[in-house]
GROMACS .gro file of C-alpha atoms in nm:
model
  346
    1MET     CA    1   5.376   1.343   4.341
    2PRO     CA    2   4.998   1.351   4.280
    3PRO     CA    3   4.799   1.038   4.368
    4PRO     CA    4   4.713   0.806   4.077
    5PRO     CA    5   4.364   0.841   3.930
    6PRO     CA    6   4.098   0.595   4.048
    7LEU     CA    7   4.125   0.255   3.887
    8HIS     CA    8   3.799   0.286   3.694
    9LEU     CA    9   3.930   0.596   3.512
   10HIS     CA   10   4.199   0.384   3.348
   11PHE     CA   11   3.925   0.201   3.159
   12LEU     CA   12   3.750   0.512   3.026
   13PRO     CA   13   3.970   0.544   2.712
   14ILE     CA   14   3.917   0.176   2.639
   15LEU     CA   15   3.543   0.207   2.689
   16PHE     CA   16   3.526   0.518   2.472
   17SER     CA   17   3.724   0.346   2.196
   18SER     CA   18   3.494   0.045   2.214
   19LEU     CA   19   3.188   0.266   2.180
   20LEU     CA   20   3.335   0.445   1.879
   21LEU     CA   21   3.414   0.111   1.720
   22LEU     CA   22   3.059  -0.007   1.782
   23ILE     CA   23   2.908   0.307   1.634
   24SER     CA   24   3.132   0.302   1.328
   25ALA     CA   25   3.118  -0.075   1.269
   26GLU     CA   26   2.984  -0.180   0.935
   27LEU     CA   27   2.640  -0.333   0.930
   28PRO     CA   28   2.610  -0.689   0.798
   29GLU     CA   29   2.583  -0.721   0.422
   30PHE     CA   30   2.291  -0.908   0.275
   31ARG     CA   31   2.222  -1.062  -0.063
   32GLU     CA   32   1.963  -0.883  -0.271
   33ALA     CA   33   1.624  -1.051  -0.244
   34PRO     CA   34   1.442  -1.138  -0.565
   35ALA     CA   35   1.157  -0.921  -0.686
   36PHE     CA   36   0.827  -1.061  -0.566
   37ARG     CA   37   0.545  -0.953  -0.795
   38ASN     CA   38   0.166  -0.960  -0.773
   39GLY     CA   39  -0.037  -1.214  -0.962
   40ARG     CA   40  -0.316  -1.120  -1.200
   41ASP     CA   41  -0.584  -1.164  -0.933
   42CYS     CA   42  -0.428  -0.914  -0.692
   43PRO     CA   43  -0.628  -0.595  -0.637
   44ALA     CA   44  -0.469  -0.262  -0.715
   45THR     CA   45  -0.354  -0.051  -0.425
   46ALA     CA   46  -0.276   0.321  -0.423
   47TRP     CA   47  -0.102   0.349  -0.085
   48PRO     CA   48   0.102   0.549   0.002
   49ASP     CA   49   0.045   0.797  -0.283
   50HIS     CA   50  -0.330   0.821  -0.242
   51PRO     CA   51  -0.437   0.627   0.068
   52ARG     CA   52  -0.809   0.599   0.112
   53GLN     CA   53  -0.958   0.772   0.413
   54GLY     CA   54  -0.868   0.564   0.716
   55GLY     CA   55  -0.704   0.293   0.509
   56ALA     CA   56  -0.974   0.050   0.623
   57ASP     CA   57  -1.105  -0.029   0.275
   58ASP     CA   58  -0.768  -0.022   0.106
   59ASP     CA   59  -0.618  -0.348  -0.015
   60THR     CA   60  -0.279  -0.264   0.134
   61ILE     CA   61  -0.143  -0.486   0.410
   62HIS     CA   62   0.050  -0.289   0.672
   63ILE     CA   63   0.318  -0.463   0.879
   64ALA     CA   64   0.517  -0.302   1.159
   65MET     CA   65   0.856  -0.420   1.286
   66THR     CA   66   1.132  -0.266   1.491
   67LEU     CA   67   1.475  -0.230   1.335
   68ASP     CA   68   1.812  -0.218   1.510
   69THR     CA   69   2.167  -0.332   1.454
   70THR     CA   70   2.146  -0.626   1.697
   71TYR     CA   71   1.842  -0.795   1.541
   72LEU     CA   72   1.890  -0.673   1.184
   73ARG     CA   73   1.967  -1.020   1.050
   74GLY     CA   74   1.648  -1.155   1.203
   75SER     CA   75   1.442  -0.865   1.069
   76VAL     CA   76   1.572  -0.920   0.714
   77ALA     CA   77   1.486  -1.290   0.733
   78GLY     CA   78   1.139  -1.204   0.861
   79VAL     CA   79   1.068  -0.962   0.578
   80PHE     CA   80   1.198  -1.211   0.321
   81SER     CA   81   0.972  -1.485   0.458
   82VAL     CA   82   0.663  -1.262   0.445
   83LEU     CA   83   0.726  -1.163   0.082
   84GLN     CA   84   0.809  -1.515  -0.032
   85HIS     CA   85   0.479  -1.658   0.089
   86ALA     CA   86   0.250  -1.362   0.014
   87SER     CA   87  -0.014  -1.397  -0.254
   88CYS     CA   88   0.010  -1.023  -0.333
   89PRO     CA   89   0.357  -0.912  -0.215
   90GLU     CA   90   0.343  -0.573  -0.386
   91ASN     CA   91   0.042  -0.483  -0.171
   92ILE     CA   92   0.246  -0.510   0.149
   93VAL     CA   93   0.390  -0.200   0.316
   94PHE     CA   94   0.643  -0.234   0.597
   95HIS     CA   95   0.661   0.025   0.872
   96PHE     CA   96   0.999   0.002   1.048
   97VAL     CA   97   1.057   0.170   1.382
   98ALA     CA   98   1.415   0.248   1.488
   99ALA     CA   99   1.570   0.428   1.782
  100SER     CA  100   1.929   0.396   1.665
  101ARG     CA  101   2.138   0.689   1.544
  102ARG     CA  102   2.222   0.464   1.251
  103ARG     CA  103   1.880   0.499   1.093
  104PRO     CA  104   2.031   0.615   0.759
  105ASP     CA  105   2.246   0.300   0.751
  106LEU     CA  106   1.950   0.081   0.840
  107ARG     CA  107   1.743   0.247   0.567
  108ARG     CA  108   2.014   0.185   0.309
  109THR     CA  109   2.044  -0.178   0.414
  110VAL     CA  110   1.671  -0.241   0.374
  111ALA     CA  111   1.657  -0.053   0.042
  112SER     CA  112   1.953  -0.242  -0.105
  113THR     CA  113   1.835  -0.581   0.018
  114PHE     CA  114   1.474  -0.529  -0.094
  115PRO     CA  115   1.488  -0.281  -0.385
  116TYR     CA  116   1.121  -0.334  -0.470
  117LEU     CA  117   0.987  -0.306  -0.116
  118THR     CA  118   0.751  -0.028  -0.012
  119PHE     CA  119   0.850   0.079   0.337
  120ARG     CA  120   0.875   0.371   0.577
  121LEU     CA  121   1.118   0.420   0.863
  122TYR     CA  122   1.010   0.604   1.178
  123HIS     CA  123   1.216   0.744   1.462
  124PHE     CA  124   1.128   0.616   1.808
  125ASN     CA  125   1.228   0.853   2.086
  126ALA     CA  126   1.376   0.624   2.350
  127ASP     CA  127   1.333   0.894   2.613
  128LEU     CA  128   0.959   0.820   2.608
  129VAL     CA  129   1.020   0.502   2.805
  130ARG     CA  130   1.375   0.520   2.937
  131GLY     CA  131   1.265   0.650   3.277
  132LYS     CA  132   0.977   0.403   3.297
  133ILE     CA  133   1.172   0.081   3.238
  134THR     CA  134   1.263  -0.149   3.525
  135TYR     CA  135   1.525  -0.422   3.499
  136SER     CA  136   1.393  -0.765   3.405
  137ILE     CA  137   1.534  -1.116   3.400
  138ARG     CA  138   1.696  -1.063   3.058
  139ARG     CA  139   1.881  -0.755   2.935
  140ALA     CA  140   1.733  -0.768   2.584
  141LEU     CA  141   1.388  -0.716   2.735
  142ASP     CA  142   1.500  -0.388   2.890
  143GLN     CA  143   1.592  -0.209   2.566
  144PRO     CA  144   1.371   0.095   2.493
  145LEU     CA  145   1.295  -0.029   2.141
  146ASN     CA  146   1.126  -0.333   2.297
  147TYR     CA  147   0.855  -0.091   2.411
  148ALA     CA  148   0.804   0.077   2.072
  149ARG     CA  149   0.506  -0.147   1.996
  150MET     CA  150   0.316   0.055   2.259
  151TYR     CA  151   0.353   0.371   2.048
  152LEU     CA  152   0.261   0.251   1.698
  153ALA     CA  153  -0.064   0.450   1.701
  154ASP     CA  154   0.139   0.768   1.762
  155LEU     CA  155   0.413   0.692   1.510
  156LEU     CA  156   0.219   0.571   1.207
  157PRO     CA  157   0.004   0.788   0.979
  158THR     CA  158  -0.362   0.819   1.074
  159SER     CA  159  -0.447   0.677   0.731
  160VAL     CA  160  -0.330   0.336   0.858
  161ARG     CA  161  -0.619   0.190   1.051
  162ARG     CA  162  -0.493  -0.166   1.102
  163ILE     CA  163  -0.141  -0.297   1.154
  164VAL     CA  164   0.013  -0.640   1.194
  165TYR     CA  165   0.301  -0.622   1.440
  166PHE     CA  166   0.584  -0.877   1.409
  167ASP     CA  167   0.888  -0.930   1.628
  168SER     CA  168   1.229  -0.955   1.459
  169ASP     CA  169   1.295  -1.319   1.551
  170LEU     CA  170   1.027  -1.494   1.347
  171ILE     CA  171   0.954  -1.621   0.999
  172VAL     CA  172   0.618  -1.649   0.823
  173VAL     CA  173   0.552  -1.964   0.619
  174ASP     CA  174   0.199  -1.882   0.504
  175ASP     CA  175   0.018  -1.599   0.325
  176VAL     CA  176   0.014  -1.306   0.567
  177ALA     CA  177  -0.313  -1.189   0.407
  178LYS     CA  178  -0.489  -1.462   0.607
  179LEU     CA  179  -0.370  -1.308   0.933
  180TRP     CA  180  -0.434  -0.953   0.814
  181SER     CA  181  -0.797  -1.027   0.726
  182ILE     CA  182  -0.911  -1.173   1.060
  183ASP     CA  183  -1.227  -1.018   1.201
  184LEU     CA  184  -1.141  -0.821   1.514
  185ARG     CA  185  -1.511  -0.749   1.571
  186ASP     CA  186  -1.515  -0.479   1.840
  187ARG     CA  187  -1.172  -0.567   1.978
  188VAL     CA  188  -0.865  -0.347   1.967
  189LEU     CA  189  -0.619  -0.635   1.946
  190GLY     CA  190  -0.607  -0.988   1.807
  191ALA     CA  191  -0.347  -1.255   1.890
  192PRO     CA  192  -0.320  -1.627   1.960
  193GLU     CA  193  -0.421  -1.691   2.321
  194TYR     CA  194  -0.295  -1.966   2.553
  195CYS     CA  195  -0.546  -2.015   2.831
  196HIS     CA  196  -0.372  -2.322   2.978
  197ALA     CA  197  -0.077  -2.107   3.090
  198ASN     CA  198  -0.049  -2.010   3.456
  199PHE     CA  199  -0.149  -1.647   3.420
  200THR     CA  200  -0.086  -1.564   3.785
  201ALA     CA  201   0.283  -1.649   3.747
  202TYR     CA  202   0.347  -1.334   3.539
  203PHE     CA  203   0.290  -1.109   3.840
  204SER     CA  204   0.434  -1.087   4.189
  205PRO     CA  205   0.253  -1.195   4.509
  206GLY     CA  206   0.242  -0.825   4.596
  207PHE     CA  207   0.032  -0.758   4.286
  208TRP     CA  208  -0.224  -1.024   4.374
  209SER     CA  209  -0.241  -0.918   4.738
  210SER     CA  210  -0.331  -0.562   4.637
  211PRO     CA  211  -0.711  -0.530   4.600
  212ALA     CA  212  -0.667  -0.227   4.375
  213HIS     CA  213  -0.432  -0.406   4.134
  214ALA     CA  214  -0.619  -0.736   4.124
  215ALA     CA  215  -0.943  -0.547   4.058
  216ALA     CA  216  -0.806  -0.452   3.714
  217LEU     CA  217  -0.876  -0.809   3.598
  218ARG     CA  218  -1.210  -0.853   3.773
  219GLY     CA  219  -1.487  -0.963   3.540
  220ARG     CA  220  -1.240  -1.079   3.274
  221ARG     CA  221  -1.113  -1.425   3.185
  222PRO     CA  222  -0.749  -1.338   3.124
  223CYS     CA  223  -0.530  -1.565   2.911
  224TYR     CA  224  -0.163  -1.535   2.820
  225PHE     CA  225  -0.078  -1.406   2.473
  226ASN     CA  226   0.259  -1.333   2.317
  227THR     CA  227   0.305  -0.973   2.204
  228GLY     CA  228   0.542  -1.067   1.920
  229VAL     CA  229   0.247  -1.125   1.685
  230MET     CA  230  -0.050  -0.891   1.709
  231VAL     CA  231  -0.318  -0.749   1.481
  232ILE     CA  232  -0.408  -0.401   1.608
  233ASP     CA  233  -0.689  -0.161   1.523
  234LEU     CA  234  -0.502   0.167   1.555
  235TRP     CA  235  -0.819   0.377   1.542
  236ARG     CA  236  -0.971   0.201   1.841
  237TRP     CA  237  -0.633   0.212   2.014
  238ARG     CA  238  -0.620   0.589   1.982
  239GLU     CA  239  -0.983   0.633   2.088
  240GLY     CA  240  -0.930   0.421   2.397
  241LYS     CA  241  -0.598   0.588   2.488
  242TYR     CA  242  -0.431   0.249   2.527
  243THR     CA  243  -0.078   0.389   2.524
  244GLU     CA  244  -0.161   0.587   2.837
  245ARG     CA  245  -0.308   0.275   3.000
  246LEU     CA  246   0.010   0.078   2.936
  247GLU     CA  247   0.226   0.362   3.063
  248GLY     CA  248   0.015   0.373   3.380
  249TRP     CA  249   0.108   0.015   3.466
  250MET     CA  250   0.474   0.088   3.389
  251ARG     CA  251   0.467   0.369   3.646
  252ILE     CA  252   0.316   0.135   3.905
  253GLN     CA  253   0.585  -0.120   3.823
  254LYS     CA  254   0.852   0.143   3.877
  255ARG     CA  255   0.719   0.208   4.229
  256GLU     CA  256   0.614  -0.139   4.341
  257ARG     CA  257   0.784  -0.404   4.122
  258ILE     CA  258   0.479  -0.611   4.034
  259TYR     CA  259   0.630  -0.818   3.748
  260GLU     CA  260   0.961  -0.936   3.596
  261LEU     CA  261   0.917  -0.961   3.220
  262GLY     CA  262   0.973  -0.630   3.041
  263SER     CA  263   0.696  -0.502   2.815
  264LEU     CA  264   0.475  -0.814   2.823
  265PRO     CA  265   0.296  -0.776   3.160
  266PRO     CA  266   0.149  -0.429   3.089
  267PHE     CA  267  -0.009  -0.574   2.774
  268LEU     CA  268  -0.151  -0.862   2.974
  269LEU     CA  269  -0.295  -0.626   3.234
  270VAL     CA  270  -0.457  -0.400   2.976
  271PHE     CA  271  -0.575  -0.651   2.715
  272ALA     CA  272  -0.592  -1.006   2.859
  273GLY     CA  273  -0.951  -1.128   2.851
  274GLU     CA  274  -1.032  -0.874   2.581
  275VAL     CA  275  -0.824  -1.019   2.296
  276GLU     CA  276  -0.976  -1.150   1.975
  277GLY     CA  277  -0.838  -1.502   1.954
  278VAL     CA  278  -0.630  -1.600   1.652
  279GLU     CA  279  -0.540  -1.954   1.548
  280HIS     CA  280  -0.232  -2.084   1.728
  281ARG     CA  281  -0.070  -2.159   1.394
  282TRP     CA  282   0.007  -1.786   1.371
  283ASN     CA  283   0.249  -1.787   1.664
  284GLN     CA  284   0.444  -2.103   1.725
  285HIS     CA  285   0.638  -1.918   1.992
  286GLY     CA  286   0.903  -2.012   2.246
  287LEU     CA  287   1.144  -2.167   1.994
  288GLY     CA  288   1.429  -1.967   2.151
  289GLY     CA  289   1.381  -2.149   2.481
  290ASP     CA  290   1.338  -1.975   2.813
  291ASN     CA  291   1.478  -1.633   2.898
  292VAL     CA  292   1.773  -1.772   3.095
  293ARG     CA  293   1.917  -2.078   2.919
  294GLY     CA  294   1.758  -2.070   2.573
  295GLN     CA  295   1.743  -2.446   2.539
  296CYS     CA  296   1.607  -2.623   2.231
  297ARG     CA  297   1.232  -2.670   2.205
  298ASN     CA  298   0.994  -2.850   1.974
  299LEU     CA  299   0.693  -2.715   1.790
  300HIS     CA  300   0.356  -2.714   1.958
  301PRO     CA  301   0.107  -2.967   1.817
  302GLY     CA  302  -0.092  -2.847   1.520
  303PRO     CA  303  -0.038  -2.665   1.189
  304VAL     CA  304   0.223  -2.393   1.149
  305SER     CA  305   0.196  -2.058   0.971
  306LEU     CA  306   0.457  -1.866   1.173
  307LEU     CA  307   0.763  -1.979   1.370
  308HIS     CA  308   0.878  -1.750   1.649
  309TRP     CA  309   1.214  -1.781   1.828
  310SER     CA  310   1.099  -1.590   2.136
  311GLY     CA  311   1.324  -1.653   2.434
  312LYS     CA  312   1.698  -1.622   2.475
  313GLY     CA  313   1.819  -1.846   2.189
  314LYS     CA  314   1.821  -1.689   1.841
  315PRO     CA  315   1.865  -1.912   1.535
  316TRP     CA  316   2.132  -1.702   1.364
  317LEU     CA  317   2.352  -1.702   1.675
  318ARG     CA  318   2.317  -2.076   1.725
  319LEU     CA  319   2.385  -2.145   1.358
  320ASP     CA  320   2.697  -1.927   1.364
  321SER     CA  321   2.824  -2.103   1.676
  322ARG     CA  322   2.766  -2.439   1.504
  323ARG     CA  323   2.542  -2.547   1.788
  324PRO     CA  324   2.201  -2.512   1.628
  325CYS     CA  325   1.877  -2.656   1.755
  326PRO     CA  326   1.693  -2.886   1.511
  327LEU     CA  327   1.426  -2.624   1.431
  328ASP     CA  328   1.688  -2.359   1.347
  329SER     CA  329   1.723  -2.532   1.009
  330LEU     CA  330   1.375  -2.400   0.927
  331TRP     CA  331   1.498  -2.043   0.972
  332ALA     CA  332   1.821  -2.087   0.773
  333PRO     CA  333   1.666  -2.073   0.419
  334TYR     CA  334   1.547  -1.716   0.489
  335ASP     CA  335   1.888  -1.592   0.603
  336LEU     CA  336   2.011  -1.343   0.342
  337LEU     CA  337   2.341  -1.269   0.514
  338ARG     CA  338   2.620  -1.244   0.259
  339HIS     CA  339   2.879  -1.485   0.395
  340PRO     CA  340   3.243  -1.418   0.293
  341SER     CA  341   3.280  -1.763   0.146
  342LEU     CA  342   3.112  -2.098   0.156
  343PHE     CA  343   3.451  -2.267   0.149
  344CYS     CA  344   3.766  -2.227   0.348
  345ASP     CA  345   4.093  -2.417   0.386
  346SER     CA  346   4.035  -2.490   0.754
   0.00000   0.00000   0.00000
């Protein structure tokens, strides 16, 4: 009688069935968003049919977001919030980046939820970063799509000079044109900076003890910034080969383990101290709590134009579990998920 197969082989059919179920599972259904139209004072825009050279003088606002099945509900809420508060919503173009094989399904979902939206969907080749990623303190930070923001200059048309990048766990409660129009001066990147944060804590003692690594920040006054909200000059990015610079730090991380937080530290190493500061109102971040427990947090002092649930806790998950944080109620009005019923017998 032959010996029984190893125990782990018994679970292969179950695992395979689970993967098939995941791949074939229906995406969430969303209510159709209303048509948001321009007012009389909005300038005409010809993009994408006849974009002006470089796109710099065009009146189109370009926004980039990643798109996947896990964060789809958050992405839809984010798009809805941008359109609802925009002074010229028809002048906004969304550039979605997806690595999933379900890109056709994601495209159909966006098109059916926002029939009047101008958008493009780009394929992100996860193999570009798969071999460069090291495990961090939270699994979501290790997904290849989390690194797609590093490759926007390669993915988007050269006619797009400037992009606003948004994470998929935020809502905008102000006119995005105000953020879009900030003066980057000679900077490549603009974002809210937080200079009171302990910058050294984002890197290991081994990083700081290496003269070669620490020299990368010499002559700069580095401050923390959150990469979930950025205004990027794609022309200057390409000219300065910033994707290659970020990849260089990822290779060092792979060899030496100099940080613990996914795609954020390379951005800090390359850009901190050279960021054009943006008002803090444009990234009230950390509302998802820390990366381990995801506890409830309050807003930072000051005005609010954008609420960002960075961290482990996501508002849609906490609302569904009926254990929301107080600020999750601010996200709920932008949730377009089509619930089966508002009433039930139980």
